[in-house]
Amino acid sequence: MAYWPGTFHDGPRIVCALPVTSPVTVCDPRARPERIDETFGSKSGDNVKAPEKILEKAKRPSILERKPWHDVEHIRDSYRFKTVIEDLKQLPAIIKMVQDAGFSIIKQDTKKLLAPEAWGWRIAVFDLRAPNGQLIEFYQPVPELEAAKKSGGHHLFERWRNKKLSALTPEELHAYQADLQKSNDLYNNGWKTYLSRTGLDESDVRASLAQLSASEGEAGVKSSFMSSPVPQGT
C-alpha cells in the first residue's frame, strides 16, 4: 500500500519507502494491461519512476512556481501505466473496465486533449487508487501523439522542464520559445493526422469526453474537463 511515513519533509527518506512492485499483479486480472489490449486492440505498458526522477519532479521549478508547497509526498506517478488507444471513443469503456476491476478514480484530466498546455502535448490522464491502496497514474495517448512524442517532442520538453524560466538569459529565452514552437507544430500535426485517420472532428472528441465526465461525475470524481484553463508553461 502506498503511504508517506511521518510528516517530515525528507525527500530521499520518503522515496526509499515507496513500493516498487506493480499493483496490477495483485488486483483483479480484468485490469491488467494485457486484458485491456486484448479487448480494445490497444498497446499498453507500465513504468516505475526512478527515485532520482521522483526527487527531480518534486523540486521542478515550473511546478513550485504554482505550488510552493509541492514535495515528494505529492507525487502521484511513482507507478504509472499507459494505454495507447486507436480511438478516443474507446476511452469510456476502458475506464469502466478499470473501475469494474476495483480501481477508484481520484482525479481525471481530459482537458488537455482539446486544450493542450504550453508544449502542445495532448493526453487523457487519470489518477487511480488500486484495491491495495497504491496510487497510479493511468494515461491514454493516441498513436499519432505517441509517435510525435518519441520523434522529438519529449526531448524538447526534457531540455527545459527543470529550468527556472524567470532566470533564463535572453539567448536562452529565445531558444526556449523556438523549442516551444517546434513542439507545438509536432503535436498539432500529430493531432490533425489522428482526426483525419479516424474521421472525427473536435466536436466528436468533446462529445466522448462529456460522456466520460458525466459518468465519472455521478461517482463523485474530481474532473478537470471543461474547467478553467490552467497556467501555461508546465
C-alpha positions as CSV (number, residue, x, y, z in Angstrom):
1,M,0.0,0.0,0.0
2,A,1.3,3.4,-0.9
3,Y,2.0,5.7,2.1
4,W,4.1,8.6,3.2
5,P,5.8,7.8,6.6
6,G,5.5,10.5,9.2
7,T,5.1,14.2,8.5
8,F,8.7,15.1,7.9
9,H,9.9,16.6,4.6
10,D,12.9,14.5,3.8
11,G,12.6,13.6,0.1
12,P,15.2,10.8,0.0
13,R,13.8,9.0,3.0
14,I,10.3,9.2,1.7
15,V,11.3,7.9,-1.7
16,C,13.0,4.9,-0.1
17,A,9.6,4.0,1.4
18,L,7.9,3.9,-1.9
19,P,6.7,0.4,-3.1
20,V,8.3,-0.7,-6.4
21,T,6.1,-3.6,-7.3
22,S,3.2,-3.3,-9.8
23,P,-0.2,-3.3,-8.1
24,V,-1.7,-4.8,-11.2
25,T,-0.2,-8.2,-10.2
26,V,-2.3,-8.3,-7.1
27,C,-5.5,-6.8,-8.5
28,D,-8.4,-8.2,-10.5
29,P,-7.0,-9.6,-13.7
30,R,-9.6,-7.7,-15.7
31,A,-7.5,-4.6,-15.1
32,R,-4.2,-6.0,-16.3
33,P,-2.8,-4.1,-19.3
34,E,-2.8,-7.2,-21.5
35,R,-6.5,-7.7,-20.9
36,I,-7.3,-4.1,-21.9
37,D,-5.2,-4.7,-25.0
38,E,-7.0,-7.9,-25.9
39,T,-10.3,-6.2,-25.6
40,F,-9.6,-2.9,-27.3
41,G,-6.7,-3.6,-29.6
42,S,-4.6,-1.1,-27.7
43,K,-0.9,-1.2,-26.7
44,S,-0.1,-0.8,-23.0
45,G,3.0,-0.6,-20.9
46,D,3.9,0.4,-17.3
47,N,6.8,2.2,-15.7
48,V,8.1,2.6,-12.1
49,K,9.6,6.1,-11.8
50,A,13.3,6.0,-10.7
51,P,13.9,7.6,-7.2
52,E,16.1,10.3,-8.7
53,K,13.3,11.2,-11.1
54,I,10.8,11.4,-8.2
55,L,13.1,13.8,-6.4
56,E,13.6,15.8,-9.6
57,K,9.9,16.2,-10.2
58,A,9.3,17.2,-6.6
59,K,11.6,20.2,-7.0
60,R,10.8,21.1,-10.6
61,P,10.7,25.0,-10.8
62,S,7.7,25.2,-13.1
63,I,5.6,23.2,-10.5
64,L,7.0,25.1,-7.5
65,E,6.1,28.4,-9.0
66,R,2.4,27.4,-8.9
67,K,2.6,25.1,-5.9
68,P,5.3,26.3,-3.4
69,W,4.2,23.6,-1.0
70,H,4.8,20.8,-3.5
71,D,7.2,18.0,-2.4
72,V,7.8,14.3,-2.8
73,E,4.6,13.3,-0.9
74,H,2.5,14.9,-3.6
75,I,3.9,12.8,-6.5
76,R,1.2,10.5,-7.8
77,D,3.0,8.9,-10.7
78,S,5.7,6.9,-9.0
79,Y,4.0,4.0,-10.7
80,R,2.2,4.6,-13.9
81,F,0.9,2.8,-16.9
82,K,-0.3,3.9,-20.3
83,T,-2.6,2.5,-22.9
84,V,-2.2,3.8,-26.4
85,I,-5.7,3.7,-27.9
86,E,-6.7,3.8,-31.5
87,D,-9.9,5.9,-31.0
88,L,-10.7,8.2,-28.1
89,K,-14.3,6.9,-28.3
90,Q,-13.0,3.8,-26.6
91,L,-12.0,5.7,-23.5
92,P,-15.2,5.5,-21.5
93,A,-15.3,1.7,-21.9
94,I,-11.7,1.3,-20.9
95,I,-12.2,3.4,-17.8
96,K,-15.3,1.3,-16.9
97,M,-13.2,-1.9,-17.2
98,V,-10.7,-0.4,-14.8
99,Q,-13.4,0.6,-12.3
100,D,-15.1,-2.7,-12.5
101,A,-11.8,-4.3,-11.5
102,G,-11.8,-2.3,-8.3
103,F,-9.8,0.7,-9.1
104,S,-11.2,4.1,-7.9
105,I,-10.5,7.3,-9.8
106,I,-9.1,10.1,-7.6
107,K,-8.9,12.6,-10.4
108,Q,-9.4,12.7,-14.2
109,D,-7.8,15.2,-16.6
110,T,-9.1,15.1,-20.1
111,K,-9.0,18.8,-20.7
112,K,-5.5,18.6,-22.2
113,L,-6.9,16.7,-25.2
114,L,-8.7,19.7,-26.5
115,A,-6.8,22.5,-24.7
116,P,-3.1,21.4,-24.5
117,E,-0.7,23.3,-22.3
118,A,2.4,25.1,-23.4
119,W,4.2,22.3,-25.2
120,G,1.2,21.1,-27.1
121,W,1.1,17.5,-25.7
122,R,-2.5,16.1,-25.8
123,I,-3.3,13.4,-23.3
124,A,-6.1,11.9,-21.1
125,V,-4.8,11.2,-17.6
126,F,-6.4,9.5,-14.6
127,D,-5.1,9.3,-11.1
128,L,-6.2,5.9,-9.7
129,R,-6.1,4.2,-6.4
130,A,-5.7,0.4,-6.7
131,P,-7.5,-2.0,-4.4
132,N,-4.2,-2.4,-2.5
133,G,-4.0,1.4,-1.9
134,Q,-1.3,2.0,-4.5
135,L,-1.6,5.4,-6.3
136,I,-1.2,5.1,-10.0
137,E,-1.1,7.4,-13.0
138,F,-3.0,6.0,-15.9
139,Y,-2.7,7.9,-19.2
140,Q,-4.0,7.3,-22.7
141,P,-2.4,8.9,-25.8
142,V,-3.4,8.1,-29.3
143,P,-0.8,6.6,-31.7
144,E,-0.1,9.8,-33.6
145,L,0.6,11.8,-30.5
146,E,2.8,9.0,-29.0
147,A,4.8,8.9,-32.3
148,A,5.2,12.7,-32.1
149,K,6.5,12.4,-28.5
150,K,9.0,9.8,-29.5
151,S,10.2,11.6,-32.6
152,G,11.4,14.6,-30.7
153,G,8.5,16.1,-28.7
154,H,9.6,14.7,-25.3
155,H,13.2,15.6,-26.0
156,L,12.3,19.2,-26.5
157,F,10.3,19.2,-23.2
158,E,13.2,17.5,-21.3
159,R,15.6,20.3,-22.3
160,W,13.6,22.9,-20.4
161,R,11.4,21.2,-17.8
162,N,13.8,21.7,-14.9
163,K,14.8,25.2,-15.8
164,K,13.5,28.2,-13.9
165,L,12.0,30.3,-16.8
166,S,12.4,33.6,-14.9
167,A,16.1,33.0,-14.7
168,L,16.7,32.4,-18.4
169,T,19.1,34.7,-20.3
170,P,17.7,36.5,-23.4
171,E,19.5,33.9,-25.6
172,E,18.1,31.0,-23.6
173,L,14.6,32.5,-23.7
174,H,14.8,32.8,-27.5
175,A,15.9,29.1,-27.7
176,Y,13.1,28.1,-25.3
177,Q,10.5,29.9,-27.4
178,A,11.8,28.3,-30.6
179,D,11.6,24.8,-28.9
180,L,8.0,25.6,-27.8
181,Q,7.0,26.3,-31.3
182,K,8.7,23.2,-32.6
183,S,6.9,21.1,-30.0
184,N,3.5,22.6,-30.8
185,D,4.0,22.1,-34.5
186,L,4.9,18.5,-34.0
187,Y,1.9,17.7,-31.7
188,N,-0.6,19.7,-33.7
189,N,0.4,17.8,-36.9
190,G,0.0,14.5,-35.0
191,W,-3.4,15.6,-33.7
192,K,-4.6,16.5,-37.2
193,T,-3.3,13.2,-38.5
194,Y,-5.3,11.4,-35.8
195,L,-8.5,13.3,-36.6
196,S,-8.0,12.5,-40.3
197,R,-7.4,8.8,-39.7
198,T,-10.5,8.4,-37.5
199,G,-12.8,10.7,-39.5
200,L,-13.5,12.6,-36.3
201,D,-13.5,16.3,-35.5
202,E,-13.0,18.0,-32.2
203,S,-16.8,18.1,-31.6
204,D,-16.8,14.3,-31.7
205,V,-13.9,14.1,-29.2
206,R,-15.7,16.6,-27.0
207,A,-18.8,14.5,-27.0
208,S,-16.9,11.4,-26.0
209,L,-15.2,13.3,-23.2
210,A,-18.5,14.8,-22.0
211,Q,-19.9,11.3,-21.8
212,L,-17.0,10.2,-19.7
213,S,-17.2,13.2,-17.5
214,A,-20.9,12.7,-16.9
215,S,-20.4,9.1,-16.0
216,E,-17.5,9.9,-13.6
217,G,-19.3,12.9,-12.2
218,E,-22.0,10.6,-10.9
219,A,-19.4,8.8,-8.9
220,G,-18.1,12.0,-7.4
221,V,-14.8,12.0,-9.2
222,K,-12.9,15.3,-9.4
223,S,-12.7,16.2,-13.1
224,S,-10.8,18.9,-14.9
225,F,-12.8,18.6,-18.1
226,M,-14.4,21.9,-19.1
227,S,-12.8,23.5,-16.1
228,S,-11.0,26.9,-16.2
229,P,-7.7,26.9,-18.1
230,V,-4.6,26.4,-16.1
231,P,-1.4,28.5,-16.4
232,Q,0.8,27.5,-19.3
233,G,4.5,26.6,-19.2
234,T,4.3,23.5,-17.0
